[in-house]
Tab-separated table of C-alpha atoms and ligand atoms in Angstrom:
chain	number	residue	atom	x	y	z
A	1401	MET	CA	109.354	86.224	64.374
A	1402	ILE	CA	112.914	87.392	63.458
A	1403	VAL	CA	114.294	88.222	60.036
A	1404	VAL	CA	118.035	87.752	60.191
A	1405	MET	CA	119.624	89.733	57.291
A	1406	ASN	CA	122.610	88.779	55.350
A	1407	PRO	CA	125.946	90.378	56.577
A	1408	GLY	CA	126.200	92.181	53.265
A	1409	ALA	CA	122.578	93.345	53.154
A	1410	THR	CA	122.440	97.065	51.946
A	1411	GLU	CA	120.431	100.002	53.517
A	1412	ALA	CA	118.160	99.784	50.531
A	1413	GLN	CA	117.448	96.161	51.096
A	1414	LEU	CA	116.768	96.837	54.761
A	1415	GLU	CA	114.360	99.601	53.824
A	1416	HIS	CA	112.626	97.367	51.423
A	1417	VAL	CA	111.958	94.628	54.017
A	1418	LYS	CA	110.828	97.271	56.341
A	1419	LYS	CA	108.322	98.687	53.950
A	1420	ARG	CA	106.980	95.325	52.849
A	1421	LEU	CA	106.421	94.271	56.713
A	1422	GLU	CA	104.789	97.581	57.317
A	1423	GLU	CA	102.362	97.075	54.355
A	1424	TRP	CA	101.437	93.606	55.707
A	1425	GLY	CA	100.545	95.269	59.018
A	1426	PHE	CA	103.607	94.246	61.191
A	1427	GLY	CA	105.470	96.393	63.670
A	1428	THR	CA	109.353	96.269	63.261
A	1429	HIS	CA	112.321	96.606	65.546
A	1430	PHE	CA	115.666	96.804	64.163
A	1431	SER	CA	118.770	95.507	66.095
A	1432	LYS	CA	121.881	96.518	64.153
A	1433	GLY	CA	124.731	94.243	65.319
A	1434	VAL	CA	128.441	94.390	64.227
A	1435	GLU	CA	127.991	91.883	61.563
A	1436	ARG	CA	124.324	91.552	60.865
A	1437	THR	CA	121.018	93.326	61.222
A	1438	VAL	CA	118.178	91.498	62.899
A	1439	ILE	CA	114.619	92.510	62.380
A	1440	GLY	CA	112.099	91.758	65.052
A	1441	VAL	CA	108.811	91.405	63.533
A	1442	ILE	CA	105.623	91.947	65.707
A	1443	GLY	CA	102.212	90.932	64.772
A	1444	PRO	CA	99.758	88.056	64.328
A	1445	LYS	CA	100.896	85.186	62.069
A	1446	LYS	CA	99.884	85.264	58.505
A	1447	ALA	CA	100.011	82.560	55.939
A	1448	GLY	CA	102.699	82.627	53.300
A	1449	ILE	CA	104.835	85.481	55.041
A	1450	LEU	CA	107.779	83.335	56.063
A	1451	GLU	CA	108.304	82.158	52.559
A	1452	SER	CA	107.920	85.762	51.062
A	1453	LEU	CA	110.281	87.086	53.574
A	1454	GLU	CA	113.051	84.401	53.118
A	1455	ALA	CA	112.855	85.141	49.216
A	1456	MET	CA	113.528	88.859	49.666
A	1457	ALA	CA	117.022	90.228	48.558
A	1458	GLY	CA	119.257	90.762	51.596
A	1459	GLY	CA	117.477	88.286	53.771
A	1460	ASP	CA	119.063	85.198	55.220
A	1461	LYS	CA	116.613	83.367	57.325
A	1462	VAL	CA	113.506	83.845	59.247
A	1463	ILE	CA	113.119	82.341	62.803
A	1464	PRO	CA	109.634	82.188	64.547
A	1465	VAL	CA	109.846	83.332	68.158
A	1466	LEU	CA	107.937	80.693	70.112
A	1467	GLN	CA	107.744	82.760	73.505
A	1468	PRO	CA	104.673	85.055	73.906
A	1469	PHE	CA	107.147	87.817	74.942
A	1470	LYS	CA	109.141	88.703	71.688
A	1471	LEU	CA	111.516	91.641	72.328
A	1472	ALA	CA	112.295	90.612	75.687
A	1473	SER	CA	113.233	87.071	74.714
A	1474	ARG	CA	116.683	85.345	74.093
A	1475	GLU	CA	115.339	84.175	70.797
A	1476	PHE	CA	115.156	87.777	69.593
A	1477	LYS	CA	118.524	88.726	71.153
A	1478	ASN	CA	120.846	86.267	72.392
A	1479	GLU	CA	123.493	88.468	73.920
A	1480	ARG	CA	122.830	90.201	77.315
A	1481	THR	CA	121.521	93.644	77.226
A	1482	GLN	CA	123.384	96.166	79.219
A	1483	VAL	CA	121.412	99.222	80.357
A	1484	LYS	CA	123.345	102.345	81.004
A	1485	VAL	CA	122.263	105.042	83.560
A	1486	GLU	CA	124.936	107.733	83.541
A	1487	ASP	CA	128.165	105.838	84.354
A	1488	VAL	CA	126.302	102.940	86.025
A	1489	VAL	CA	126.008	99.748	83.711
A	1490	PHE	CA	123.386	97.087	84.659
A	1491	GLY	CA	124.226	93.767	83.064
A	1492	GLY	CA	127.985	94.172	82.948
A	1493	SER	CA	130.578	92.315	85.169
A	1494	LYS	CA	129.930	94.811	88.131
A	1495	ILE	CA	127.135	94.144	90.626
A	1496	VAL	CA	125.226	97.407	90.814
A	1497	ILE	CA	124.120	98.508	94.260
A	1498	ILE	CA	121.050	100.855	94.455
A	1499	ALA	CA	120.444	101.939	97.988
A	1500	GLY	CA	118.332	104.536	99.979
A	1501	PRO	CA	115.160	104.751	102.076
A	1502	CYS	CA	111.852	103.670	101.031
A	1503	ALA	CA	110.398	107.237	100.995
A	1504	VAL	CA	112.033	110.550	100.684
A	1505	GLU	CA	111.023	112.161	103.827
A	1506	SER	CA	113.387	115.374	104.200
A	1507	GLU	CA	116.341	116.972	102.704
A	1508	GLU	CA	118.630	116.125	105.533
A	1509	GLN	CA	117.620	112.486	105.499
A	1510	MET	CA	118.331	112.248	101.731
A	1511	PHE	CA	121.609	114.155	101.910
A	1512	GLU	CA	122.878	112.122	104.854
A	1513	THR	CA	121.847	108.804	103.084
A	1514	ALA	CA	123.282	109.640	99.804
A	1515	ARG	CA	126.593	110.691	101.034
A	1516	MET	CA	126.764	107.474	103.202
A	1517	VAL	CA	125.732	104.924	100.676
A	1518	LYS	CA	127.947	106.390	97.973
A	1519	LYS	CA	130.865	106.202	100.309
A	1520	ALA	CA	130.107	102.552	101.112
A	1521	GLY	CA	130.049	101.577	97.377
A	1522	ALA	CA	126.418	102.184	96.204
A	1523	SER	CA	126.311	103.622	92.515
A	1524	MET	CA	122.791	104.612	92.596
A	1525	LEU	CA	120.473	106.204	95.066
A	1526	ARG	CA	116.802	105.364	95.799
A	1527	GLY	CA	113.842	107.029	97.379
A	1528	GLY	CA	110.066	107.222	96.719
A	1529	ALA	CA	108.400	110.636	96.200
A	1530	PHE	CA	105.124	109.079	95.111
A	1531	LYS	CA	104.430	106.168	97.412
A	1532	PRO	CA	101.857	103.403	96.578
A	1533	ARG	CA	100.892	102.516	100.037
A	1534	THR	CA	98.690	99.600	100.888
A	1535	SER	CA	96.650	101.973	103.178
A	1536	PRO	CA	95.300	105.262	102.106
A	1537	TYR	CA	95.896	106.507	105.619
A	1538	ALA	CA	99.650	105.853	105.413
A	1539	PHE	CA	102.277	108.460	104.434
A	1540	GLN	CA	101.853	108.994	100.675
A	1541	GLY	CA	105.182	110.687	99.800
A	1542	LEU	CA	106.311	114.249	99.242
A	1543	GLU	CA	105.520	114.162	95.702
A	1544	GLU	CA	107.112	116.848	93.606
A	1545	THR	CA	108.933	118.304	96.618
A	1546	GLY	CA	110.416	114.765	96.961
A	1547	LEU	CA	111.757	114.864	93.507
A	1548	ARG	CA	113.305	118.311	93.816
A	1549	ILE	CA	115.022	117.017	96.785
A	1550	LEU	CA	116.407	113.950	94.956
A	1551	ALA	CA	117.701	116.097	92.242
A	1552	ASP	CA	119.506	118.565	94.527
A	1553	VAL	CA	121.151	115.482	96.120
A	1554	ARG	CA	122.236	113.998	92.888
A	1555	ARG	CA	123.723	117.563	91.890
A	1556	GLU	CA	125.501	117.994	95.325
A	1557	VAL	CA	126.523	114.285	95.943
A	1558	GLY	CA	126.986	113.201	92.305
A	1559	ILE	CA	124.895	109.977	92.545
A	1560	PRO	CA	122.022	109.318	90.010
A	1561	PHE	CA	118.596	108.157	91.284
A	1562	VAL	CA	115.896	105.902	90.629
A	1563	THR	CA	112.365	106.760	91.904
A	1564	GLU	CA	108.840	105.410	91.441
A	1565	VAL	CA	106.171	106.724	89.130
A	1566	VAL	CA	102.644	105.383	90.110
A	1567	ASN	CA	100.331	107.344	87.535
A	1568	PRO	CA	100.568	107.571	83.663
A	1569	ARG	CA	99.660	111.302	84.126
A	1570	GLU	CA	102.804	111.858	86.181
A	1571	VAL	CA	105.233	110.046	83.857
A	1572	ASP	CA	106.553	113.271	82.227
A	1573	LEU	CA	106.882	115.067	85.611
A	1574	VAL	CA	108.956	112.244	87.311
A	1575	ALA	CA	110.885	111.789	84.077
A	1576	GLN	CA	112.035	115.448	84.238
A	1577	TYR	CA	113.759	114.815	87.432
A	1578	ALA	CA	114.679	111.180	87.633
A	1579	ASP	CA	117.599	109.142	86.001
A	1580	MET	CA	115.583	105.969	86.154
A	1581	LEU	CA	111.815	105.329	86.504
A	1582	GLN	CA	110.762	102.568	88.779
A	1583	ILE	CA	107.455	100.731	88.143
A	1584	GLY	CA	106.419	99.176	91.481
A	1585	ALA	CA	105.121	95.688	92.216
A	1586	ARG	CA	101.557	96.894	92.514
A	1587	ASN	CA	101.657	98.595	88.995
A	1588	MET	CA	103.436	95.868	87.098
A	1589	GLN	CA	100.229	95.003	85.110
A	1590	ASN	CA	99.190	98.768	84.865
A	1591	PHE	CA	99.472	98.705	81.014
A	1592	THR	CA	98.533	102.365	80.558
A	1593	LEU	CA	101.647	103.208	82.772
A	1594	LEU	CA	103.828	100.832	81.029
A	1595	LYS	CA	103.175	102.188	77.719
A	1596	GLU	CA	103.801	105.702	78.874
A	1597	VAL	CA	107.105	104.920	80.426
A	1598	GLY	CA	107.822	103.000	77.219
A	1599	LYS	CA	107.389	106.288	75.349
A	1600	THR	CA	110.068	108.114	77.395
A	1601	ASP	CA	113.795	107.835	76.798
A	1602	LYS	CA	114.555	106.982	80.596
A	1603	PRO	CA	115.627	103.695	81.653
A	1604	VAL	CA	112.961	101.658	83.518
A	1605	LEU	CA	113.296	99.483	86.574
A	1606	LEU	CA	110.427	97.079	86.429
A	1607	LYS	CA	109.454	95.141	89.753
A	1608	ARG	CA	107.851	91.850	89.677
A	1609	GLY	CA	104.191	92.016	90.638
A	1610	LEU	CA	102.932	90.610	93.986
A	1611	ALA	CA	101.484	87.558	92.476
A	1612	ALA	CA	102.902	87.526	88.756
A	1613	THR	CA	104.390	84.489	86.934
A	1614	ILE	CA	107.613	84.997	85.312
A	1615	GLU	CA	105.901	85.011	82.003
A	1616	GLU	CA	103.406	87.764	83.003
A	1617	TRP	CA	106.445	89.828	84.255
A	1618	LEU	CA	108.223	89.480	80.812
A	1619	MET	CA	104.995	90.357	79.099
A	1620	ALA	CA	105.020	93.572	81.366
A	1621	ALA	CA	108.517	94.192	80.123
A	1622	GLU	CA	107.406	93.712	76.416
A	1623	TYR	CA	104.738	96.458	76.837
A	1624	ILE	CA	107.790	98.814	77.581
A	1625	LEU	CA	109.900	97.509	74.809
A	1626	SER	CA	107.250	97.499	72.232
A	1627	GLU	CA	106.787	101.252	72.745
A	1628	GLY	CA	110.562	101.745	71.595
A	1629	ASN	CA	112.185	101.982	74.974
A	1630	TYR	CA	114.832	99.174	75.276
A	1631	ARG	CA	116.256	100.145	78.520
A	1632	VAL	CA	114.495	97.853	80.845
A	1633	VAL	CA	115.981	96.350	83.983
A	1634	LEU	CA	113.858	93.726	85.918
A	1635	CYS	CA	113.798	93.451	89.704
A	1636	GLU	CA	112.755	90.274	91.742
A	1637	ARG	CA	111.209	91.823	94.866
A	1638	GLY	CA	109.482	88.761	96.506
A	1639	ILE	CA	106.125	87.288	95.566
A	1640	ARG	CA	102.999	86.412	97.736
A	1641	THR	CA	102.899	82.742	99.052
A	1642	TYR	CA	101.368	81.115	102.140
A	1643	GLU	CA	104.402	81.820	104.202
A	1644	THR	CA	103.627	84.479	106.804
A	1645	SER	CA	107.045	84.525	108.786
A	1646	THR	CA	108.424	86.857	105.808
A	1647	ARG	CA	106.712	89.671	104.188
A	1648	ASN	CA	107.048	88.050	100.724
A	1649	THR	CA	108.929	85.056	99.498
A	1650	LEU	CA	111.966	86.262	97.640
A	1651	ASP	CA	112.050	84.024	94.379
A	1652	LEU	CA	115.605	83.451	93.861
A	1653	SER	CA	115.095	80.742	91.198
A	1654	ALA	CA	113.386	83.749	89.025
A	1655	ILE	CA	116.928	85.218	88.502
A	1656	PRO	CA	118.573	82.421	86.584
A	1657	SER	CA	115.145	81.723	85.028
A	1658	ILE	CA	114.985	85.278	83.663
A	1659	GLN	CA	118.341	85.089	82.465
A	1660	ARG	CA	117.669	81.898	80.456
A	1661	LEU	CA	114.497	83.511	78.862
A	1662	SER	CA	115.457	86.982	78.525
A	1663	HIS	CA	118.496	89.155	77.557
A	1664	LEU	CA	117.448	91.855	80.090
A	1665	PRO	CA	119.398	92.531	83.282
A	1666	VAL	CA	117.811	91.357	86.447
A	1667	LEU	CA	118.423	92.626	90.019
A	1668	ALA	CA	117.027	91.436	93.424
A	1669	ASP	CA	115.298	93.418	96.285
A	1670	PRO	CA	115.898	91.574	99.526
A	1671	SER	CA	114.465	94.368	101.542
A	1672	HIS	CA	110.808	93.957	100.072
A	1673	GLY	CA	111.638	90.493	99.512
A	1674	THR	CA	111.778	89.536	103.240
A	1675	GLY	CA	110.456	92.613	105.022
A	1676	LYS	CA	112.938	91.637	107.718
A	1677	ARG	CA	116.153	93.573	108.478
A	1678	TYR	CA	117.923	90.527	109.789
A	1679	LEU	CA	117.260	88.679	106.577
A	1680	VAL	CA	118.659	91.302	104.082
A	1681	ALA	CA	122.365	90.434	104.213
A	1682	SER	CA	121.819	86.596	103.723
A	1683	LEU	CA	119.373	87.099	100.901
A	1684	SER	CA	121.651	89.672	99.299
A	1685	LYS	CA	124.545	87.177	99.148
A	1686	ALA	CA	122.257	84.354	97.872
A	1687	ALA	CA	120.939	86.596	95.086
A	1688	VAL	CA	124.362	87.574	93.853
A	1689	ALA	CA	125.474	84.000	93.990
A	1690	ALA	CA	122.380	83.161	91.885
A	1691	GLY	CA	123.535	85.588	89.144
A	1692	ALA	CA	121.667	88.808	90.125
A	1693	ASP	CA	123.089	91.781	88.319
A	1694	GLY	CA	122.401	94.050	91.207
A	1695	LEU	CA	120.666	94.687	94.498
A	1696	LEU	CA	118.156	97.180	95.638
A	1697	ILE	CA	118.558	97.832	99.289
A	1698	GLU	CA	116.567	99.963	101.651
A	1699	VAL	CA	118.710	101.989	103.928
A	1700	HIS	CA	117.819	104.686	106.450
A	1701	PRO	CA	119.772	106.899	108.763
A	1702	ASN	CA	117.295	105.865	111.657
A	1703	PRO	CA	115.081	102.883	110.536
A	1704	GLU	CA	113.123	103.168	113.937
A	1705	THR	CA	111.689	106.487	112.788
A	1706	ALA	CA	111.286	105.650	109.143
A	1707	LEU	CA	107.854	106.825	107.699
A	1708	SER	CA	107.617	103.505	105.489
A	1709	ASP	CA	109.198	100.191	105.733
A	1710	GLY	CA	111.630	100.644	108.823
A	1711	PRO	CA	111.488	97.021	109.788
A	1712	GLN	CA	113.178	96.004	106.612
A	1713	SER	CA	115.682	99.056	106.297
A	1714	LEU	CA	119.250	98.871	107.176
A	1715	ASN	CA	121.123	101.422	109.291
A	1716	PHE	CA	124.402	102.736	107.796
A	1717	THR	CA	126.640	100.391	109.913
A	1718	GLU	CA	124.572	97.379	108.755
A	1719	PHE	CA	124.677	98.503	105.150
A	1720	GLU	CA	128.493	98.990	105.358
A	1721	THR	CA	128.841	95.421	106.837
A	1722	LEU	CA	126.701	94.025	104.005
A	1723	ILE	CA	128.617	95.724	101.217
A	1724	SER	CA	131.864	94.317	102.730
A	1725	GLN	CA	130.368	90.694	102.488
A	1726	ILE	CA	129.071	90.983	98.928
A	1727	GLY	CA	132.484	91.462	97.227
A	1728	PRO	CA	133.762	87.780	98.015
A	1729	VAL	CA	130.371	86.209	96.823
A	1730	ALA	CA	130.600	88.407	93.558
A	1731	ASN	CA	134.179	87.357	93.030
A	1732	ALA	CA	133.234	83.794	93.584
A	1733	VAL	CA	130.710	83.960	90.600
A	1734	GLY	CA	133.060	85.789	88.434
A	1735	ARG	CA	131.668	89.208	89.230
A	1736	GLU	CA	132.793	92.394	91.168
A	1737	ILE	CA	131.222	95.191	93.071
B	1930	PEP	C1	109.525	100.317	96.871
B	1930	PEP	O1	110.584	100.136	96.260
B	1930	PEP	O2	109.750	101.197	97.746
B	1930	PEP	C2	108.299	99.581	96.775
B	1930	PEP	C3	107.107	100.164	96.950
B	1930	PEP	O3	108.515	98.378	96.197
B	1930	PEP	P1	107.456	97.262	95.476
B	1930	PEP	O4	106.800	97.953	94.645
B	1930	PEP	O5	108.495	96.164	95.251
B	1930	PEP	O6	106.577	96.825	96.917
B	1931	MN	MN1	109.705	100.269	100.595
């Protein structure tokens, strides 16, 4: 439930409500707005609590949150959240473009890609150093060497980066280097991992699980938020369906659905969503038209030789063309790039 405090509620009154809630065994999350403070109250329902809370000095009204996800819900916070990563704002009027290869393969590959995608209009770089591959025989990533390359590129080229963390034990290591932590589709319900990233102060890019419902996805976000990390950005990356002509089925309806249910920003990843280079531009435009707050696009200097996800990666020319097509679509829906 949510306790909405009176505009004039004092610090002492807020403290008192917090203390009582804690005595009753609830977790509390304060959201201090310009006018009023709203307290998110987390815990199982208890008889008589609503009435007691409403009678407390400084309190205005108590609203039960009906959704199973609480902190992620629009009921808890109606205005859309903006997540900042350095100068990049997710959930603002600007469509955020994150681009880069599936995996960090070499210093040269990352420098070349970073310079190019930045010039073309991307505001963040991506690249996996720890790769969660379906096959144990496939390239698993350069691990810490990959993180060092990403950090060098950030310093030289001036572009923040997001990279995946696959193991709760490596969260601190990845967080030492990365500007944003990615939780991949395969780990969306790795609750230990979600709690660990929730304890960091790094923004998190949470991808939708391969077969996750929207509710399960928002419950995964709730795990991160409930640990005190409110900087969560969601990413629709396609779900498993009976269709085999594409790698996954990019669920564009998830974008406005999420925005109705949650205040968190939501991106689309048409690269993993389709698995096909020739589909990436169309689905990028469609995602922006559907209201996506940004795009995650795999770009490689030479997709043919990529160590992972080559068939869905764009080369530099294709990426430039895509960016030039996104602007008019963004403008048509009241956004810009
Ligand atoms: C990736 O972003 O490279 C990746 C592995 O994505 P997903 O977890 O969506 O498959
Ligand atoms: Mn990939």
